[in-house]
Amino acid sequence: MSIEQNSQQPDAQREQPAAAPPGERPASDRAARRAVTVFPLLVVAAGAVGLLRPAHFTGWAPAVPWLLGVVMFTMGLTLTPPDFTAVARRPWAVGLGLVAHYVIMPGLGWLIATALDLPPQLAAGVILVGCAPSGTASNVVTFLARGDVALSVSVATVSTVLAPLITPALTLLLAGQFLAVDAGGMVTDILKTVLLPVVAGLLVRLVAGRFVDRLLRALPWLSAATVAVIVLVVVSGSAPAIKEAAVPVLLAVVLHNGLGLVLGHAAGRLARLGGPASRAMAFEVGMQNSGLAASLATAHFSPAAALPAAVFSVWHNVSGAVVAAWMARRR
């Protein structure tokens, strides 16, 4: 979600929050901050309900791809042409973020699944989370951390656009040793549930920008509520597996997310991108589109394979909000 732009200035100057871009209302910024603060609590509550009352949501699994489409459509509504021109202005930083995202997280997923000797279904689920594009809340969390939101938006947008090509190929490469992977089917599903809704949202924004501007304050809440429902459905479908494998899955998720945040930030520092850009890199690497991973795991593997994505949905939003608050106060 595009919230503010940071110009390419010396690092000392870029430490200061930048002004919102033309056409982006400060009210939407405040709504986004409130939504991302409440979001972790909402997701935790949804996961708890799904775990304690799974029988109430039996049969809801087919709705997950449609719900994910709603989330991606709202993402498309928040995009503007400057979000894409920013990629051309900063190809080195965006390229580094993209490579870091699609190398660090898939590699960590495979390493963690192998090191913990996870069962094939869980191992494939962990790897699939790592191969997903950037998380839908990463831009807002970057904003809260006083990071380079323009870079965050650019990396998230490009990683999402390229997901139909990269996610299935990486999943086949890394998870194929654990389970059979239908890479072709994944391409089709990602096109339908991710890319097409994003493009549709972008077109609506271009055609009816003034009307969409009036809705910007509500979009973070709609996205947060929809992701919470996805977590509710996925957790309820995986409730027995969660109770049996809670400890190893939670350990895998915490390691995956934590190492991703650390290594993403380190990649930015090593490339001398500066403090704000390094904070953006941390969240663009460490936060995944776990809703997509859950949808793909349910459709192509099993409810057990969707378990890591469900837990990741809860954990990375909690950890992201906490780390963002720490970074902002540290600055």
XYZ file of N, CA and C in Angstrom, residues 36 42 45 48 61 67 113 131 138-139 142 147 158 164 168-169 187 203 209 221 236 252 280 302 322:
75
model
N -3.018 -1.214 11.020
C -1.898 -2.125 11.233
C -1.622 -2.326 12.714
N -6.508 -8.557 15.660
C -7.612 -9.128 14.901
C -7.250 -10.501 14.354
N -7.074 -13.067 17.173
C -8.429 -13.449 17.585
C -9.062 -14.398 16.574
N -7.542 -17.811 16.954
C -8.023 -18.485 18.168
C -9.415 -19.051 17.960
N -13.417 -23.431 3.033
C -12.130 -23.416 2.325
C -12.229 -22.922 0.877
N -11.430 -14.623 -1.247
C -11.058 -13.651 -0.215
C -9.684 -13.051 -0.516
N 13.166 -26.246 7.067
C 12.412 -27.491 6.925
C 13.332 -28.698 6.999
N 8.458 -18.915 -0.704
C 8.457 -18.624 -2.137
C 7.362 -17.631 -2.532
N 3.398 -5.117 4.444
C 4.793 -4.694 4.617
C 4.982 -3.196 4.385
N 4.216 -2.626 3.456
C 4.359 -1.196 3.176
C 3.939 -0.347 4.371
N 6.479 -0.699 7.140
C 7.646 0.117 6.809
C 7.393 1.582 7.139
N 10.637 3.872 7.597
C 11.494 3.364 6.545
C 11.186 4.018 5.210
N 6.600 -5.188 -7.589
C 7.310 -6.016 -8.569
C 7.281 -7.487 -8.160
N 3.567 -14.986 -10.473
C 3.114 -16.127 -11.289
C 4.255 -16.896 -11.941
N 5.847 -20.466 -8.466
C 5.729 -21.887 -8.823
C 7.086 -22.527 -9.132
N 7.966 -21.797 -9.818
C 9.267 -22.368 -10.181
C 10.109 -22.657 -8.941
N 0.705 -21.508 -11.410
C 0.758 -20.316 -12.252
C -0.651 -19.799 -12.521
N -6.789 -0.463 -12.541
C -7.604 0.137 -13.586
C -8.760 0.942 -13.003
N -10.585 7.584 -9.973
C -9.667 7.967 -8.901
C -10.312 8.771 -7.801
N -8.825 -1.299 6.529
C -9.687 -2.101 7.391
C -10.306 -3.261 6.627
N -9.001 -23.134 11.037
C -10.059 -24.099 11.357
C -9.883 -25.381 10.560
N 9.483 -23.184 13.419
C 9.871 -22.937 12.028
C 9.447 -21.544 11.574
N 13.147 -0.781 5.181
C 12.184 -1.267 4.188
C 12.557 -2.662 3.712
N -2.402 -29.920 0.906
C -3.364 -30.410 1.886
C -3.559 -29.337 2.952
N 5.675 -5.083 16.137
C 6.589 -4.876 17.264
C 7.930 -4.329 16.790
